[in-house]
Tab-separated table of C-alpha atoms in Angstrom:
chain	number	residue	atom	x	y	z
E	6	UNK	CA	-119.458	199.189	17.398
E	7	UNK	CA	-122.801	197.850	18.654
E	8	UNK	CA	-122.426	194.612	20.552
E	9	UNK	CA	-124.790	191.760	19.779
E	10	UNK	CA	-125.639	188.780	22.000
E	11	UNK	CA	-122.897	186.193	21.797
E	12	UNK	CA	-123.332	182.517	21.081
E	13	UNK	CA	-121.525	180.198	23.447
E	14	UNK	CA	-118.949	177.812	22.013
E	15	UNK	CA	-116.068	179.131	24.063
E	16	UNK	CA	-112.359	178.627	23.623
E	17	UNK	CA	-111.266	175.304	22.180
E	18	UNK	CA	-107.552	174.619	22.355
E	19	UNK	CA	-106.256	173.449	18.984
E	20	UNK	CA	-104.126	170.765	20.585
E	21	UNK	CA	-100.542	170.560	19.478
E	22	UNK	CA	-99.378	166.946	19.214
E	23	UNK	CA	-96.471	165.660	21.337
E	24	UNK	CA	-94.194	162.967	19.930
E	25	UNK	CA	-91.912	160.564	21.742
E	26	UNK	CA	-88.255	159.936	20.931
E	27	UNK	CA	-89.263	157.429	18.252
E	28	UNK	CA	-91.572	159.847	16.486
E	29	UNK	CA	-94.791	158.273	17.726
E	30	UNK	CA	-97.676	160.266	19.174
E	31	UNK	CA	-97.179	160.518	22.932
E	32	UNK	CA	-100.740	159.945	24.079
E	33	UNK	CA	-99.827	160.205	27.746
E	34	UNK	CA	-98.354	163.682	27.298
E	35	UNK	CA	-101.262	164.660	25.049
E	36	UNK	CA	-103.809	163.594	27.657
E	37	UNK	CA	-102.041	165.503	30.418
E	38	UNK	CA	-101.817	168.595	28.220
E	39	UNK	CA	-105.491	168.445	27.248
E	40	UNK	CA	-106.582	167.933	30.853
E	41	UNK	CA	-104.549	170.944	31.959
E	42	UNK	CA	-106.120	173.160	29.320
E	43	UNK	CA	-109.646	172.098	30.240
E	44	UNK	CA	-108.856	172.757	33.899
E	45	UNK	CA	-107.674	176.236	32.930
E	46	UNK	CA	-111.079	177.024	31.449
E	47	UNK	CA	-111.030	175.869	27.840
E	48	UNK	CA	-114.481	174.645	26.863
E	49	UNK	CA	-113.088	171.915	24.640
E	50	UNK	CA	-109.992	170.661	22.880
E	51	UNK	CA	-109.623	170.123	19.148
E	52	UNK	CA	-107.763	167.002	18.064
E	53	UNK	CA	-105.802	166.699	14.829
E	54	UNK	CA	-106.242	170.173	13.394
E	55	UNK	CA	-103.611	172.364	11.767
E	56	UNK	CA	-101.728	173.153	14.974
E	57	UNK	CA	-101.962	169.475	15.843
E	58	UNK	CA	-100.283	168.455	12.559
E	59	UNK	CA	-103.472	166.651	11.592
E	60	UNK	CA	-102.557	166.064	7.939
E	61	UNK	CA	-99.368	164.343	9.154
E	62	UNK	CA	-101.254	161.954	11.428
E	63	UNK	CA	-102.844	158.705	10.363
E	64	UNK	CA	-106.495	158.043	11.099
E	65	UNK	CA	-105.435	155.245	13.443
E	66	UNK	CA	-103.210	157.681	15.347
E	67	UNK	CA	-106.011	160.215	15.716
E	68	UNK	CA	-108.503	157.592	16.849
E	69	UNK	CA	-105.952	156.168	19.289
E	70	UNK	CA	-105.377	159.676	20.656
E	71	UNK	CA	-109.121	160.204	21.036
E	72	UNK	CA	-109.417	156.959	22.995
E	73	UNK	CA	-106.447	157.925	25.182
E	74	UNK	CA	-108.045	161.263	26.031
E	75	UNK	CA	-111.298	159.663	27.107
E	76	UNK	CA	-109.456	156.955	29.048
E	77	UNK	CA	-107.722	159.787	30.921
E	78	UNK	CA	-111.121	161.083	32.003
E	79	UNK	CA	-111.773	163.713	29.349
E	80	UNK	CA	-115.431	163.793	28.364
E	81	UNK	CA	-115.713	162.776	24.699
E	82	UNK	CA	-118.177	165.564	23.965
E	83	UNK	CA	-115.405	168.055	24.786
E	84	UNK	CA	-113.200	166.628	22.012
E	85	UNK	CA	-113.665	168.386	18.677
E	86	UNK	CA	-112.403	165.960	16.040
E	87	UNK	CA	-110.723	167.467	12.976
E	88	UNK	CA	-111.322	165.825	9.604
E	89	UNK	CA	-108.643	166.950	7.158
E	90	UNK	CA	-108.777	164.365	4.409
E	91	UNK	CA	-109.034	164.553	0.636
E	92	UNK	CA	-110.349	161.021	0.071
E	93	UNK	CA	-114.064	160.907	0.804
E	94	UNK	CA	-114.084	157.309	2.106
E	95	UNK	CA	-111.288	158.149	4.550
E	96	UNK	CA	-112.976	161.346	5.706
E	97	UNK	CA	-116.281	159.554	6.210
E	98	UNK	CA	-114.731	156.623	8.067
E	99	UNK	CA	-112.768	158.916	10.388
E	100	UNK	CA	-115.789	161.065	11.135
E	101	UNK	CA	-118.051	158.113	11.850
E	102	UNK	CA	-115.499	156.554	14.193
E	103	UNK	CA	-115.026	159.816	16.115
E	104	UNK	CA	-118.782	160.213	16.464
E	105	UNK	CA	-119.071	156.620	17.660
E	106	UNK	CA	-116.459	157.433	20.314
E	107	UNK	CA	-118.598	160.277	21.627
E	108	UNK	CA	-117.424	163.433	19.883
E	109	UNK	CA	-120.271	165.674	18.848
E	110	UNK	CA	-118.326	168.345	16.950
E	111	UNK	CA	-116.396	167.734	13.739
E	112	UNK	CA	-114.093	170.381	12.279
E	113	UNK	CA	-114.068	169.583	8.569
E	114	UNK	CA	-111.645	171.072	6.054
E	115	UNK	CA	-112.364	171.035	2.320
E	116	UNK	CA	-110.451	168.590	0.093
E	117	UNK	CA	-107.152	170.281	-0.597
E	118	UNK	CA	-104.907	168.280	-2.914
E	119	UNK	CA	-106.374	169.006	-6.346
E	120	UNK	CA	-106.105	172.709	-7.073
E	121	UNK	CA	-108.397	174.790	-9.228
E	122	UNK	CA	-111.540	172.898	-8.247
E	123	UNK	CA	-114.765	174.869	-8.468
E	124	UNK	CA	-116.839	175.950	-5.493
E	125	UNK	CA	-119.586	173.695	-6.805
E	126	UNK	CA	-117.253	170.689	-6.784
E	127	UNK	CA	-116.147	171.355	-3.208
E	128	UNK	CA	-119.767	171.753	-2.121
E	129	UNK	CA	-120.501	168.429	-3.820
E	130	UNK	CA	-117.715	166.791	-1.789
E	131	UNK	CA	-119.333	168.105	1.383
E	132	UNK	CA	-122.752	166.882	0.251
E	133	UNK	CA	-121.408	163.343	-0.113
E	134	UNK	CA	-119.635	163.599	3.236
E	135	UNK	CA	-122.655	164.935	5.119
E	136	UNK	CA	-125.062	162.448	3.578
E	137	UNK	CA	-122.756	159.636	4.683
E	138	UNK	CA	-122.910	160.695	8.347
E	139	UNK	CA	-126.561	161.762	8.299
E	140	UNK	CA	-127.532	158.963	10.676
E	141	UNK	CA	-125.211	160.377	13.356
E	142	UNK	CA	-125.909	163.323	15.720
E	143	UNK	CA	-123.049	165.429	14.374
E	144	UNK	CA	-122.359	169.146	14.604
E	145	UNK	CA	-120.151	170.111	11.661
E	146	UNK	CA	-117.890	173.147	11.756
E	147	UNK	CA	-116.738	174.151	8.284
E	148	UNK	CA	-113.042	175.040	8.253
E	149	UNK	CA	-111.942	178.045	6.210
E	150	UNK	CA	-108.147	178.145	6.030
E	151	UNK	CA	-107.397	178.963	2.388
E	152	UNK	CA	-103.721	179.713	2.978
E	153	UNK	CA	-103.316	175.989	3.692
E	154	UNK	CA	-106.004	174.341	1.561
E	155	UNK	CA	-106.161	176.737	-1.417
E	156	UNK	CA	-109.891	175.983	-1.225
E	157	UNK	CA	-111.736	178.777	0.558
E	158	UNK	CA	-115.083	178.140	2.201
E	159	UNK	CA	-116.829	181.264	0.965
E	160	UNK	CA	-119.983	182.704	2.543
E	161	UNK	CA	-121.900	181.569	-0.550
E	162	UNK	CA	-120.714	177.983	-0.049
E	163	UNK	CA	-121.604	178.122	3.629
E	164	UNK	CA	-125.073	179.333	2.698
E	165	UNK	CA	-125.633	176.506	0.222
E	166	UNK	CA	-124.557	173.841	2.704
E	167	UNK	CA	-126.522	175.369	5.558
E	168	UNK	CA	-129.681	175.386	3.452
E	169	UNK	CA	-129.165	171.751	2.444
E	170	UNK	CA	-128.057	170.481	5.869
E	171	UNK	CA	-129.506	172.820	8.514
E	172	UNK	CA	-129.396	170.135	11.202
E	173	UNK	CA	-125.698	169.399	10.694
E	174	UNK	CA	-123.901	172.646	9.867
E	175	UNK	CA	-123.310	174.272	13.241
E	176	UNK	CA	-120.512	176.728	12.571
E	177	UNK	CA	-117.541	178.014	10.619
E	178	UNK	CA	-113.977	178.351	11.812
E	179	UNK	CA	-112.505	181.264	9.908
E	180	UNK	CA	-108.717	181.107	9.944
E	181	UNK	CA	-108.299	183.277	6.863
E	182	UNK	CA	-107.079	186.228	8.925
E	183	UNK	CA	-109.272	188.403	6.702
E	184	UNK	CA	-111.446	190.573	8.933
E	185	UNK	CA	-113.820	191.459	6.105
E	186	UNK	CA	-114.492	187.771	5.495
E	187	UNK	CA	-114.982	187.108	9.202
E	188	UNK	CA	-117.327	190.071	9.473
E	189	UNK	CA	-119.343	188.859	6.481
E	190	UNK	CA	-119.784	185.455	8.122
E	191	UNK	CA	-120.843	187.065	11.395
E	192	UNK	CA	-123.355	189.300	9.666
E	193	UNK	CA	-124.830	186.653	7.364
E	194	UNK	CA	-124.969	183.621	9.653
E	195	UNK	CA	-126.136	184.672	13.083
E	196	UNK	CA	-127.588	181.189	13.580
E	197	UNK	CA	-124.114	179.622	13.325
E	198	UNK	CA	-121.148	179.465	15.676
E	199	UNK	CA	-118.619	181.685	13.923
E	200	UNK	CA	-115.239	180.815	15.403
E	201	UNK	CA	-112.283	183.132	15.062
E	202	UNK	CA	-109.033	181.498	14.000
E	203	UNK	CA	-106.873	184.627	14.236
E	204	UNK	CA	-106.627	185.548	17.907
E	205	UNK	CA	-105.979	189.186	17.017
E	206	UNK	CA	-109.534	189.332	15.664
E	207	UNK	CA	-111.217	187.551	18.558
E	208	UNK	CA	-112.240	190.621	20.564
E	209	UNK	CA	-113.976	192.430	17.679
E	210	UNK	CA	-115.432	189.123	16.538
E	211	UNK	CA	-117.029	188.529	19.930
E	212	UNK	CA	-118.469	192.042	19.828
E	213	UNK	CA	-120.278	191.109	16.612
E	214	UNK	CA	-121.642	187.851	17.983
E	215	UNK	CA	-118.757	185.452	17.485
E	216	UNK	CA	-119.130	182.226	19.453
E	217	UNK	CA	-115.489	181.740	20.420
E	218	UNK	CA	-112.331	180.328	18.901
E	219	UNK	CA	-110.420	177.198	18.064
E	220	UNK	CA	-106.999	178.520	18.936
E	221	UNK	CA	-103.382	177.463	18.810
E	222	UNK	CA	-102.473	180.169	21.336
E	223	UNK	CA	-104.765	178.416	23.816
E	224	UNK	CA	-102.109	175.679	24.068
E	225	UNK	CA	-100.051	177.976	26.264
E	226	UNK	CA	-102.043	181.146	27.071
E	227	UNK	CA	-105.757	180.359	27.321
E	228	UNK	CA	-105.887	182.966	30.071
E	229	UNK	CA	-105.435	185.681	27.433
E	230	UNK	CA	-108.413	184.446	25.412
E	231	UNK	CA	-111.100	183.300	27.832
E	232	UNK	CA	-111.783	186.803	29.260
E	233	UNK	CA	-112.530	188.051	25.740
E	234	UNK	CA	-115.692	185.942	25.731
E	235	UNK	CA	-117.111	188.364	28.293
E	236	UNK	CA	-116.187	191.291	26.059
E	237	UNK	CA	-113.203	192.357	28.119
E	238	UNK	CA	-110.515	194.317	26.305
E	239	UNK	CA	-107.666	192.117	25.065
E	240	UNK	CA	-104.433	192.067	27.019
E	241	UNK	CA	-101.922	194.429	25.399
E	242	UNK	CA	-99.521	191.530	24.859
E	243	UNK	CA	-101.946	189.439	22.782
E	244	UNK	CA	-101.495	190.969	19.336
E	245	UNK	CA	-97.707	191.387	19.663
E	246	UNK	CA	-97.485	187.773	20.804
E	247	UNK	CA	-99.448	186.519	17.795
E	248	UNK	CA	-97.328	188.703	15.513
E	249	UNK	CA	-94.253	187.133	17.091
E	250	UNK	CA	-95.540	183.625	16.378
E	251	UNK	CA	-96.132	184.568	12.759
E	252	UNK	CA	-92.450	185.406	12.337
E	253	UNK	CA	-91.817	181.643	12.455
E	254	UNK	CA	-93.486	178.478	11.179
E	255	UNK	CA	-96.470	178.681	13.499
E	256	UNK	CA	-96.831	175.059	14.583
E	257	UNK	CA	-93.148	174.817	15.480
E	258	UNK	CA	-93.361	178.137	17.311
E	259	UNK	CA	-96.394	177.059	19.327
E	260	UNK	CA	-94.677	173.814	20.306
E	261	UNK	CA	-91.576	175.758	21.284
E	262	UNK	CA	-93.545	178.010	23.619
E	263	UNK	CA	-95.437	175.087	25.149
E	264	UNK	CA	-92.077	173.481	25.855
E	265	UNK	CA	-90.617	176.744	27.138
E	266	UNK	CA	-93.449	177.341	29.595
E	267	UNK	CA	-93.596	173.735	30.804
E	268	UNK	CA	-89.797	173.432	30.852
E	269	UNK	CA	-90.058	170.309	28.715
E	270	UNK	CA	-88.005	170.314	25.526
E	271	UNK	CA	-89.770	167.166	24.291
E	272	UNK	CA	-92.526	169.476	23.038
E	273	UNK	CA	-90.179	170.751	20.336
E	274	UNK	CA	-90.397	167.439	18.484
E	275	UNK	CA	-92.341	167.739	15.250
E	276	UNK	CA	-93.136	165.381	12.398
E	277	UNK	CA	-91.707	165.757	8.895
E	278	UNK	CA	-92.256	167.521	6.577
E	279	UNK	CA	-92.440	170.205	9.277
E	280	UNK	CA	-89.223	171.002	11.092
E	281	UNK	CA	-88.493	172.289	14.588
E	282	UNK	CA	-87.091	175.743	15.133
E	283	UNK	CA	-83.325	175.730	15.207
E	284	UNK	CA	-81.655	176.748	18.453
E	285	UNK	CA	-81.081	180.344	17.381
E	286	UNK	CA	-84.719	180.747	16.370
E	287	UNK	CA	-85.866	179.131	19.604
E	288	UNK	CA	-83.698	181.397	21.723
E	289	UNK	CA	-84.932	184.540	19.970
E	290	UNK	CA	-88.582	183.471	20.129
E	291	UNK	CA	-88.531	182.594	23.808
E	292	UNK	CA	-86.534	185.700	24.711
E	293	UNK	CA	-88.984	187.962	22.895
E	294	UNK	CA	-91.908	186.123	24.455
E	295	UNK	CA	-90.456	186.555	27.936
E	296	UNK	CA	-89.944	190.215	27.138
E	297	UNK	CA	-93.675	190.624	26.590
E	298	UNK	CA	-94.504	189.298	30.053
E	299	UNK	CA	-93.015	189.838	33.457
E	300	UNK	CA	-93.160	186.105	34.124
E	301	UNK	CA	-93.950	183.046	32.052
E	302	UNK	CA	-97.096	181.091	32.889
E	303	UNK	CA	-96.458	177.352	33.048
E	304	UNK	CA	-99.239	174.981	32.071
E	305	UNK	CA	-98.514	172.654	34.972
């Protein structure tokens, strides 16, 4: 495989969201977690994405979390703000507020409730969205995660939006897990930051010019991902670890491992309709994880 020059976006931790005993977002714990990850070498943190249970958070909660992060000393330009809304007015309002607070990157998922919509209709949704924030200095990352949205962001759709909004479309996060799709994006859009959602594909993606990743694994093992940006071979534990996560509901599994490595069971709290791993699942997951490594690596 011939390596091509890489673009630099880096590793963004797809922040998992801590909740307190009353089910509210624990902004203090979130701020500490985000600060730790940035200190460990993450280039940014992503707020309110899939791993962060974004669709289960209100806009007010996400904006409050953003403000808490910056109050804790986190530079707002290092906060990627996820927009995962079906209603255009809500998506636009959330994006504009995040940009006003200093975020420069938006991770934007397609509208996902109504199924069977055409590619043209989804592109039209994005046109309305982008026109409504056109007065802001935004960098928009299109989010392809069809297993969740049932609305893929195909290379053709990316091309249409890039042609119409070249100053706003900055990248694509491909969480499809489909290497052929990722490779097509890398080959067709060398001017964009192509971000790898499946950590097992990060090393080959970087070889083809990938710009980095927005990663759930970075919540607890950014040290396994950051070296890949310099085209180092992946640690032998990386793929087995991701495969292990995929044996469980991923968000609950990520939270379980964050809690395991920080020795803080509060991280296991999750918001309905998602559910935490039961004790047997937790014990098996953490035991298998520990078996992959000689020692755990706490985040604090």
